C-alpha cells in the first residue's frame, strides 16, 4: 500500500549472553500508515522498549525486516541510521535524554541543526512548537532547572522539530500525576494530528491507549491485535 510509513516483517529479537539466550520478540508484523496512531501496551519487561529500539535502529533484530516508506532500513550502519532517524523518526525516550549542558531551546533545535537547517529557521520553528507545548518561558532554562512534565514536553518538541513522518514515544506520560498526564497526552495528540504524523505510543495507560486509532499489546514475545 502506498501510504505505508513503516512495515515490520517477521521481526524477532533474542538477547544472547554467555550463559543464556533471552527471546524477547518473535515474528512481529505491523504496518503503520500515514496518520495511524498505534498504542502498544504490555507488562514491564515484555519488550516494548526493545521494539521501539529496533524501529529506530538503536538495536538490530535477530531476524526480520524493517521497511520505511518502501526502503529496507534493517541493515543500515550506525552513521546512516543516525542520519535517517534524524530526518524521519522523532523519538520521545522513556527517560527523556535531554542534554544537561544545553538549555531547552538548544536541546530542541539540535536535530534541526544536524539536518543543516540555518539556526534562525530552527529557532523560529522551535518557538512555534514551544508555543503549542506551553514551553516558551522555559526555553533558556537548563534541564536541571525544570520539572519532569516540562522535560517531557521538551522531549516532545525535540522529537517533532524536523517534521518526521513517524513519532515513537516510550511511555511519555510515565511518572506524572493525572493532571499533567492529561495535559501532555493532549499536546502530543494535537501535534501529531495537526502535522499528519503517525505515532507509535508505548503506554501503560489504558485511557491513552484508547485514544489511538489502533491498539496492540505485547505478550509472550508476540504482538497481539486488540482492535477486534
Ligand atoms: N541488552 C540486553 N541484554 C539482555 N536482556 C535485555 C537487554 N535489554 C533488555 N533486555 C531484557 O529484555 C526484556 C524486555 O525489555 P524492555 O526494556 O523492552 O521491556 P519493556 O516492556 O520496555 O519494560 P518497561 O515497561 O519496564 O519499560 C527484559 O526482560 C529485559 O531484561
Ligand atoms: Mg520500556
PDB file of C-alpha atoms and ligand atoms in Angstrom:
ATOM      1  CA  UNK A   1       0.000   0.000   0.000  1.00  0.00           C
ATOM      2  CA  UNK A   2       1.418   3.391  -0.929  1.00  0.00           C
ATOM      3  CA  UNK A   3       0.569   5.255   2.281  1.00  0.00           C
ATOM      4  CA  UNK A   4       2.503   2.833   4.497  1.00  0.00           C
ATOM      5  CA  UNK A   5       5.061   4.672   6.608  1.00  0.00           C
ATOM      6  CA  UNK A   6       6.691   1.710   8.294  1.00  0.00           C
ATOM      7  CA  UNK A   7       6.283  -2.036   7.926  1.00  0.00           C
ATOM      8  CA  UNK A   8       7.703  -4.605  10.336  1.00  0.00           C
ATOM      9  CA  UNK A   9       8.076  -8.049   8.770  1.00  0.00           C
ATOM     10  CA  UNK A  10       8.573 -11.138  10.956  1.00  0.00           C
ATOM     11  CA  UNK A  11      10.719  -9.167  13.351  1.00  0.00           C
ATOM     12  CA  UNK A  12      12.373 -11.185  16.124  1.00  0.00           C
ATOM     13  CA  UNK A  13      14.813 -10.286  18.865  1.00  0.00           C
ATOM     14  CA  UNK A  14      16.841 -12.567  21.098  1.00  0.00           C
ATOM     15  CA  UNK A  15      19.446 -11.322  23.538  1.00  0.00           C
ATOM     16  CA  UNK A  16      22.309 -13.772  23.753  1.00  0.00           C
ATOM     17  CA  UNK A  17      24.834 -13.637  26.567  1.00  0.00           C
ATOM     18  CA  UNK A  18      27.397 -16.111  27.899  1.00  0.00           C
ATOM     19  CA  UNK A  19      25.007 -18.275  29.885  1.00  0.00           C
ATOM     20  CA  UNK A  20      21.597 -17.807  28.344  1.00  0.00           C
ATOM     21  CA  UNK A  21      19.510 -16.737  25.438  1.00  0.00           C
ATOM     22  CA  UNK A  22      16.525 -14.476  26.127  1.00  0.00           C
ATOM     23  CA  UNK A  23      13.829 -14.418  23.477  1.00  0.00           C
ATOM     24  CA  UNK A  24      12.059 -11.065  23.736  1.00  0.00           C
ATOM     25  CA  UNK A  25      10.183 -10.632  20.448  1.00  0.00           C
ATOM     26  CA  UNK A  26       9.083 -13.243  17.902  1.00  0.00           C
ATOM     27  CA  UNK A  27       7.504 -12.835  14.478  1.00  0.00           C
ATOM     28  CA  UNK A  28       6.272  -9.278  14.927  1.00  0.00           C
ATOM     29  CA  UNK A  29       4.298  -7.989  11.943  1.00  0.00           C
ATOM     30  CA  UNK A  30       2.934  -4.456  11.865  1.00  0.00           C
ATOM     31  CA  UNK A  31       2.083  -1.964   9.180  1.00  0.00           C
ATOM     32  CA  UNK A  32       1.727   1.703  10.113  1.00  0.00           C
ATOM     33  CA  UNK A  33       0.067   4.016   7.605  1.00  0.00           C
ATOM     34  CA  UNK A  34       0.076   7.762   7.381  1.00  0.00           C
ATOM     35  CA  UNK A  35      -1.862   9.294  10.310  1.00  0.00           C
ATOM     36  CA  UNK A  36      -2.202   5.979  12.143  1.00  0.00           C
ATOM     37  CA  UNK A  37      -1.813   6.279  15.870  1.00  0.00           C
ATOM     38  CA  UNK A  38      -0.762   2.923  17.332  1.00  0.00           C
ATOM     39  CA  UNK A  39      -0.644   2.086  21.004  1.00  0.00           C
ATOM     40  CA  UNK A  40       1.438  -0.736  22.417  1.00  0.00           C
ATOM     41  CA  UNK A  41       0.727  -1.978  25.920  1.00  0.00           C
ATOM     42  CA  UNK A  42       2.195  -4.835  27.902  1.00  0.00           C
ATOM     43  CA  UNK A  43       3.611  -5.605  31.313  1.00  0.00           C
ATOM     44  CA  UNK A  44       7.024  -4.372  32.430  1.00  0.00           C
ATOM     45  CA  UNK A  45       9.902  -6.255  30.819  1.00  0.00           C
ATOM     46  CA  UNK A  46       7.798  -7.691  27.987  1.00  0.00           C
ATOM     47  CA  UNK A  47       9.738  -5.985  25.171  1.00  0.00           C
ATOM     48  CA  UNK A  48       8.051  -2.640  24.417  1.00  0.00           C
ATOM     49  CA  UNK A  49      11.204  -0.515  24.569  1.00  0.00           C
ATOM     50  CA  UNK A  50      13.077  -3.264  22.702  1.00  0.00           C
ATOM     51  CA  UNK A  51      10.567  -2.984  19.840  1.00  0.00           C
ATOM     52  CA  UNK A  52      10.882   0.828  19.665  1.00  0.00           C
ATOM     53  CA  UNK A  53      14.684   0.454  19.749  1.00  0.00           C
ATOM     54  CA  UNK A  54      14.538  -1.889  16.750  1.00  0.00           C
ATOM     55  CA  UNK A  55      12.303   0.519  14.829  1.00  0.00           C
ATOM     56  CA  UNK A  56      14.718   3.384  15.461  1.00  0.00           C
ATOM     57  CA  UNK A  57      17.803   1.310  14.667  1.00  0.00           C
ATOM     58  CA  UNK A  58      19.246   1.684  18.172  1.00  0.00           C
ATOM     59  CA  UNK A  59      19.436  -2.114  18.193  1.00  0.00           C
ATOM     60  CA  UNK A  60      19.311  -4.748  15.421  1.00  0.00           C
ATOM     61  CA  UNK A  61      16.748  -7.508  15.080  1.00  0.00           C
ATOM     62  CA  UNK A  62      17.813 -11.170  15.222  1.00  0.00           C
ATOM     63  CA  UNK A  63      15.717 -11.723  12.108  1.00  0.00           C
ATOM     64  CA  UNK A  64      13.073  -9.976  10.035  1.00  0.00           C
ATOM     65  CA  UNK A  65      12.929  -6.699   8.142  1.00  0.00           C
ATOM     66  CA  UNK A  66      12.024  -3.060   8.760  1.00  0.00           C
ATOM     67  CA  UNK A  67      10.756  -1.179   5.735  1.00  0.00           C
ATOM     68  CA  UNK A  68      10.361   2.607   5.964  1.00  0.00           C
ATOM     69  CA  UNK A  69       8.452   4.134   3.047  1.00  0.00           C
ATOM     70  CA  UNK A  70       9.491   1.270   0.741  1.00  0.00           C
ATOM     71  CA  UNK A  71      13.133   1.435   1.851  1.00  0.00           C
ATOM     72  CA  UNK A  72      14.669  -1.512   3.717  1.00  0.00           C
ATOM     73  CA  UNK A  73      16.442   0.117   6.687  1.00  0.00           C
ATOM     74  CA  UNK A  74      17.134  -3.135   8.609  1.00  0.00           C
ATOM     75  CA  UNK A  75      20.847  -3.254   7.941  1.00  0.00           C
ATOM     76  CA  UNK A  76      21.811   0.417   7.825  1.00  0.00           C
ATOM     77  CA  UNK A  77      25.081   1.041   9.640  1.00  0.00           C
ATOM     78  CA  UNK A  78      25.150   3.356  12.667  1.00  0.00           C
ATOM     79  CA  UNK A  79      26.069   6.510  10.727  1.00  0.00           C
ATOM     80  CA  UNK A  80      23.441   6.039   8.007  1.00  0.00           C
ATOM     81  CA  UNK A  81      20.834   5.112  10.597  1.00  0.00           C
ATOM     82  CA  UNK A  82      21.556   8.211  12.717  1.00  0.00           C
ATOM     83  CA  UNK A  83      21.102  10.430   9.645  1.00  0.00           C
ATOM     84  CA  UNK A  84      17.972   8.585   8.573  1.00  0.00           C
ATOM     85  CA  UNK A  85      16.445   8.738  12.059  1.00  0.00           C
ATOM     86  CA  UNK A  86      17.178  12.442  12.468  1.00  0.00           C
ATOM     87  CA  UNK A  87      15.122  13.211   9.362  1.00  0.00           C
ATOM     88  CA  UNK A  88      12.381  10.599   9.535  1.00  0.00           C
ATOM     89  CA  UNK A  89      11.686   9.386  13.059  1.00  0.00           C
ATOM     90  CA  UNK A  90      11.092  11.512  16.141  1.00  0.00           C
ATOM     91  CA  UNK A  91      11.820   9.814  19.431  1.00  0.00           C
ATOM     92  CA  UNK A  92      10.447  10.562  22.863  1.00  0.00           C
ATOM     93  CA  UNK A  93      12.544   8.358  25.127  1.00  0.00           C
ATOM     94  CA  UNK A  94      11.358   6.739  28.353  1.00  0.00           C
ATOM     95  CA  UNK A  95      13.978   8.765  30.236  1.00  0.00           C
ATOM     96  CA  UNK A  96      13.973  11.942  28.033  1.00  0.00           C
ATOM     97  CA  UNK A  97      17.752  12.060  27.295  1.00  0.00           C
ATOM     98  CA  UNK A  98      17.909  15.856  27.254  1.00  0.00           C
ATOM     99  CA  UNK A  99      21.500  17.097  27.199  1.00  0.00           C
ATOM    100  CA  UNK A 100      22.171  18.649  30.607  1.00  0.00           C
ATOM    101  CA  UNK A 101      24.744  21.150  29.330  1.00  0.00           C
ATOM    102  CA  UNK A 102      22.321  22.680  26.800  1.00  0.00           C
ATOM    103  CA  UNK A 103      19.334  24.853  27.608  1.00  0.00           C
ATOM    104  CA  UNK A 104      15.891  23.781  26.403  1.00  0.00           C
ATOM    105  CA  UNK A 105      15.985  25.817  23.197  1.00  0.00           C
ATOM    106  CA  UNK A 106      19.376  24.348  22.278  1.00  0.00           C
ATOM    107  CA  UNK A 107      18.146  20.834  23.068  1.00  0.00           C
ATOM    108  CA  UNK A 108      15.057  21.313  20.905  1.00  0.00           C
ATOM    109  CA  UNK A 109      16.857  22.741  17.866  1.00  0.00           C
ATOM    110  CA  UNK A 110      19.739  20.231  17.897  1.00  0.00           C
ATOM    111  CA  UNK A 111      18.153  17.717  15.448  1.00  0.00           C
ATOM    112  CA  UNK A 112      17.283  20.583  13.065  1.00  0.00           C
ATOM    113  CA  UNK A 113      20.865  21.901  13.122  1.00  0.00           C
ATOM    114  CA  UNK A 114      22.116  18.348  12.486  1.00  0.00           C
ATOM    115  CA  UNK A 115      19.986  18.290   9.332  1.00  0.00           C
ATOM    116  CA  UNK A 116      21.585  21.564   8.222  1.00  0.00           C
ATOM    117  CA  UNK A 117      18.711  23.964   8.858  1.00  0.00           C
ATOM    118  CA  UNK A 118      20.004  27.528   9.419  1.00  0.00           C
ATOM    119  CA  UNK A 119      19.943  28.405  13.137  1.00  0.00           C
ATOM    120  CA  UNK A 120      17.499  31.307  12.588  1.00  0.00           C
ATOM    121  CA  UNK A 121      14.957  28.963  10.941  1.00  0.00           C
ATOM    122  CA  UNK A 122      15.481  26.257  13.573  1.00  0.00           C
ATOM    123  CA  UNK A 123      14.844  28.790  16.353  1.00  0.00           C
ATOM    124  CA  UNK A 124      11.697  30.067  14.609  1.00  0.00           C
ATOM    125  CA  UNK A 125      10.394  26.509  14.321  1.00  0.00           C
ATOM    126  CA  UNK A 126      11.247  25.757  17.966  1.00  0.00           C
ATOM    127  CA  UNK A 127       9.365  28.892  19.055  1.00  0.00           C
ATOM    128  CA  UNK A 128       6.295  27.777  17.136  1.00  0.00           C
ATOM    129  CA  UNK A 129       6.314  24.287  18.682  1.00  0.00           C
ATOM    130  CA  UNK A 130       7.119  25.624  22.155  1.00  0.00           C
ATOM    131  CA  UNK A 131       4.067  27.867  21.968  1.00  0.00           C
ATOM    132  CA  UNK A 132       1.829  24.818  21.399  1.00  0.00           C
ATOM    133  CA  UNK A 133       3.582  22.940  24.199  1.00  0.00           C
ATOM    134  CA  UNK A 134       3.469  25.920  26.631  1.00  0.00           C
ATOM    135  CA  UNK A 135       7.240  25.940  26.973  1.00  0.00           C
ATOM    136  CA  UNK A 136       8.036  29.435  25.687  1.00  0.00           C
ATOM    137  CA  UNK A 137       9.030  30.853  29.074  1.00  0.00           C
ATOM    138  CA  UNK A 138      11.302  27.902  29.913  1.00  0.00           C
ATOM    139  CA  UNK A 139      13.494  27.869  26.794  1.00  0.00           C
ATOM    140  CA  UNK A 140      16.503  29.479  28.478  1.00  0.00           C
ATOM    141  CA  UNK A 141      16.382  27.036  31.378  1.00  0.00           C
ATOM    142  CA  UNK A 142      18.634  24.013  31.649  1.00  0.00           C
ATOM    143  CA  UNK A 143      17.168  20.525  32.163  1.00  0.00           C
ATOM    144  CA  UNK A 144      18.200  20.563  35.835  1.00  0.00           C
ATOM    145  CA  UNK A 145      16.061  23.695  36.328  1.00  0.00           C
ATOM    146  CA  UNK A 146      12.745  22.378  35.026  1.00  0.00           C
ATOM    147  CA  UNK A 147      10.075  19.930  36.169  1.00  0.00           C
ATOM    148  CA  UNK A 148       9.563  16.358  34.930  1.00  0.00           C
ATOM    149  CA  UNK A 149       6.500  17.396  32.922  1.00  0.00           C
ATOM    150  CA  UNK A 150       8.442  20.247  31.303  1.00  0.00           C
ATOM    151  CA  UNK A 151      11.223  17.805  30.411  1.00  0.00           C
ATOM    152  CA  UNK A 152       8.664  15.536  28.816  1.00  0.00           C
ATOM    153  CA  UNK A 153       7.245  18.429  26.777  1.00  0.00           C
ATOM    154  CA  UNK A 154      10.747  19.481  25.704  1.00  0.00           C
ATOM    155  CA  UNK A 155      11.448  15.888  24.618  1.00  0.00           C
ATOM    156  CA  UNK A 156       8.265  16.002  22.501  1.00  0.00           C
ATOM    157  CA  UNK A 157       9.307  19.350  20.964  1.00  0.00           C
ATOM    158  CA  UNK A 158      12.713  17.913  20.053  1.00  0.00           C
ATOM    159  CA  UNK A 159      11.060  14.816  18.542  1.00  0.00           C
ATOM    160  CA  UNK A 160       8.842  16.833  16.208  1.00  0.00           C
ATOM    161  CA  UNK A 161      11.139  19.688  15.156  1.00  0.00           C
ATOM    162  CA  UNK A 162      12.210  18.030  11.896  1.00  0.00           C
ATOM    163  CA  UNK A 163       8.598  17.154  10.998  1.00  0.00           C
ATOM    164  CA  UNK A 164       9.376  13.421  10.891  1.00  0.00           C
ATOM    165  CA  UNK A 165       6.721  11.157   9.380  1.00  0.00           C
ATOM    166  CA  UNK A 166       6.769   8.926  12.461  1.00  0.00           C
ATOM    167  CA  UNK A 167       6.906   9.637  16.183  1.00  0.00           C
ATOM    168  CA  UNK A 168       7.905   6.841  18.568  1.00  0.00           C
ATOM    169  CA  UNK A 169       7.055   7.675  22.156  1.00  0.00           C
ATOM    170  CA  UNK A 170       8.028   5.410  25.035  1.00  0.00           C
ATOM    171  CA  UNK A 171       5.720   5.985  28.000  1.00  0.00           C
ATOM    172  CA  UNK A 172       5.687   9.761  27.517  1.00  0.00           C
ATOM    173  CA  UNK A 173       3.337  10.221  30.455  1.00  0.00           C
ATOM    174  CA  UNK A 174       5.097   7.822  32.835  1.00  0.00           C
ATOM    175  CA  UNK A 175       5.866   9.233  36.301  1.00  0.00           C
ATOM    176  CA  UNK A 176       3.356  12.078  36.060  1.00  0.00           C
ATOM    177  CA  UNK A 177       0.248  12.919  38.057  1.00  0.00           C
ATOM    178  CA  UNK A 178      -3.131  12.623  36.383  1.00  0.00           C
ATOM    179  CA  UNK A 179      -3.443  16.346  35.581  1.00  0.00           C
ATOM    180  CA  UNK A 180      -0.085  16.521  33.801  1.00  0.00           C
ATOM    181  CA  UNK A 181      -0.645  13.134  32.141  1.00  0.00           C
ATOM    182  CA  UNK A 182      -3.766  14.587  30.522  1.00  0.00           C
ATOM    183  CA  UNK A 183      -2.047  17.822  29.511  1.00  0.00           C
ATOM    184  CA  UNK A 184       0.893  16.008  27.892  1.00  0.00           C
ATOM    185  CA  UNK A 185      -1.344  13.453  26.155  1.00  0.00           C
ATOM    186  CA  UNK A 186      -3.467  16.318  24.786  1.00  0.00           C
ATOM    187  CA  UNK A 187      -0.385  18.117  23.493  1.00  0.00           C
ATOM    188  CA  UNK A 188       1.149  15.007  21.948  1.00  0.00           C
ATOM    189  CA  UNK A 189      -2.019  14.130  20.028  1.00  0.00           C
ATOM    190  CA  UNK A 190      -2.517  17.762  18.990  1.00  0.00           C
ATOM    191  CA  UNK A 191       0.945  17.952  17.482  1.00  0.00           C
ATOM    192  CA  UNK A 192       0.635  14.532  15.795  1.00  0.00           C
ATOM    193  CA  UNK A 193      -2.789  15.306  14.322  1.00  0.00           C
ATOM    194  CA  UNK A 194      -2.055  18.862  13.213  1.00  0.00           C
ATOM    195  CA  UNK A 195       1.051  17.706  11.308  1.00  0.00           C
ATOM    196  CA  UNK A 196      -0.458  14.480   9.858  1.00  0.00           C
ATOM    197  CA  UNK A 197       2.178  12.381  11.589  1.00  0.00           C
ATOM    198  CA  UNK A 198       1.998   8.700  12.516  1.00  0.00           C
ATOM    199  CA  UNK A 199       2.518   7.708  16.119  1.00  0.00           C
ATOM    200  CA  UNK A 200       3.688   4.543  17.845  1.00  0.00           C
ATOM    201  CA  UNK A 201       2.959   5.037  21.514  1.00  0.00           C
ATOM    202  CA  UNK A 202       4.103   2.696  24.256  1.00  0.00           C
ATOM    203  CA  UNK A 203       1.971   3.222  27.313  1.00  0.00           C
ATOM    204  CA  UNK A 204       0.641   1.540  30.435  1.00  0.00           C
ATOM    205  CA  UNK A 205      -2.268   3.996  30.475  1.00  0.00           C
ATOM    206  CA  UNK A 206      -5.488   2.430  29.199  1.00  0.00           C
ATOM    207  CA  UNK A 207      -7.071   5.875  28.590  1.00  0.00           C
ATOM    208  CA  UNK A 208      -4.151   6.985  26.486  1.00  0.00           C
ATOM    209  CA  UNK A 209      -4.092   3.724  24.505  1.00  0.00           C
ATOM    210  CA  UNK A 210      -7.808   4.137  23.821  1.00  0.00           C
ATOM    211  CA  UNK A 211      -7.176   7.482  22.094  1.00  0.00           C
ATOM    212  CA  UNK A 212      -5.140   5.724  19.415  1.00  0.00           C
ATOM    213  CA  UNK A 213      -6.677   4.541  16.164  1.00  0.00           C
ATOM    214  CA  UNK A 214      -5.230   1.019  16.619  1.00  0.00           C
ATOM    215  CA  UNK A 215      -4.335  -0.784  19.833  1.00  0.00           C
ATOM    216  CA  UNK A 216      -1.901  -3.657  20.380  1.00  0.00           C
ATOM    217  CA  UNK A 217      -0.184  -5.382  23.275  1.00  0.00           C
ATOM    218  CA  UNK A 218       2.953  -7.473  23.544  1.00  0.00           C
ATOM    219  CA  UNK A 219       2.528 -10.771  25.355  1.00  0.00           C
ATOM    220  CA  UNK A 220       4.754 -13.879  25.303  1.00  0.00           C
ATOM    221  CA  UNK A 221       7.014 -12.297  22.656  1.00  0.00           C
ATOM    222  CA  UNK A 222       4.109 -11.657  20.252  1.00  0.00           C
ATOM    223  CA  UNK A 223       2.268  -8.535  19.159  1.00  0.00           C
ATOM    224  CA  UNK A 224      -1.427  -9.053  19.810  1.00  0.00           C
ATOM    225  CA  UNK A 225      -4.069  -7.076  17.962  1.00  0.00           C
ATOM    226  CA  UNK A 226      -6.597  -5.606  20.433  1.00  0.00           C
ATOM    227  CA  UNK A 227      -8.732  -3.957  17.777  1.00  0.00           C
ATOM    228  CA  UNK A 228     -11.196  -6.727  17.049  1.00  0.00           C
TER     229      UNK A 228
HETATM  230  N1  LIG B   1      20.847  -5.635  26.397  1.00  0.00           N
HETATM  231  C1  LIG B   1      20.069  -6.584  26.939  1.00  0.00           C
HETATM  232  N2  LIG B   1      20.564  -7.818  27.210  1.00  0.00           N
HETATM  233  C2  LIG B   1      19.789  -8.784  27.731  1.00  0.00           C
HETATM  234  N3  LIG B   1      18.486  -8.626  28.037  1.00  0.00           N
HETATM  235  C3  LIG B   1      17.951  -7.417  27.797  1.00  0.00           C
HETATM  236  C4  LIG B   1      18.698  -6.329  27.236  1.00  0.00           C
HETATM  237  N4  LIG B   1      17.881  -5.246  27.117  1.00  0.00           N
HETATM  238  C5  LIG B   1      16.682  -5.657  27.578  1.00  0.00           C
HETATM  239  N5  LIG B   1      16.714  -6.943  27.995  1.00  0.00           N
HETATM  240  C6  LIG B   1      15.595  -7.732  28.526  1.00  0.00           C
HETATM  241  O1  LIG B   1      14.592  -7.753  27.536  1.00  0.00           O
HETATM  242  C7  LIG B   1      13.302  -7.716  28.150  1.00  0.00           C
HETATM  243  C8  LIG B   1      12.485  -6.581  27.534  1.00  0.00           C
HETATM  244  O2  LIG B   1      12.984  -5.314  27.987  1.00  0.00           O
HETATM  245  P1  LIG B   1      12.270  -3.942  27.587  1.00  0.00           P
HETATM  246  O3  LIG B   1      13.116  -2.847  28.097  1.00  0.00           O
HETATM  247  O4  LIG B   1      11.979  -3.973  26.147  1.00  0.00           O
HETATM  248  O5  LIG B   1      10.909  -4.054  28.407  1.00  0.00           O
HETATM  249  P2  LIG B   1       9.677  -3.035  28.481  1.00  0.00           P
HETATM  250  O6  LIG B   1       8.456  -3.771  28.002  1.00  0.00           O
HETATM  251  O7  LIG B   1      10.024  -1.757  27.807  1.00  0.00           O
HETATM  252  O8  LIG B   1       9.541  -2.823  30.060  1.00  0.00           O
HETATM  253  P3  LIG B   1       9.128  -1.489  30.910  1.00  0.00           P
HETATM  254  O9  LIG B   1       7.611  -1.407  30.864  1.00  0.00           O
HETATM  255  O10 LIG B   1       9.616  -1.850  32.303  1.00  0.00           O
HETATM  256  O11 LIG B   1       9.820  -0.300  30.337  1.00  0.00           O
HETATM  257  C9  LIG B   1      13.536  -7.565  29.642  1.00  0.00           C
HETATM  258  O12 LIG B   1      13.391  -8.835  30.230  1.00  0.00           O
HETATM  259  C10 LIG B   1      14.959  -7.085  29.730  1.00  0.00           C
HETATM  260  O13 LIG B   1      15.551  -7.509  30.933  1.00  0.00           O
HETATM  261 MG1  LIG B   2      10.344   0.191  28.488  1.00  0.00          MG
END
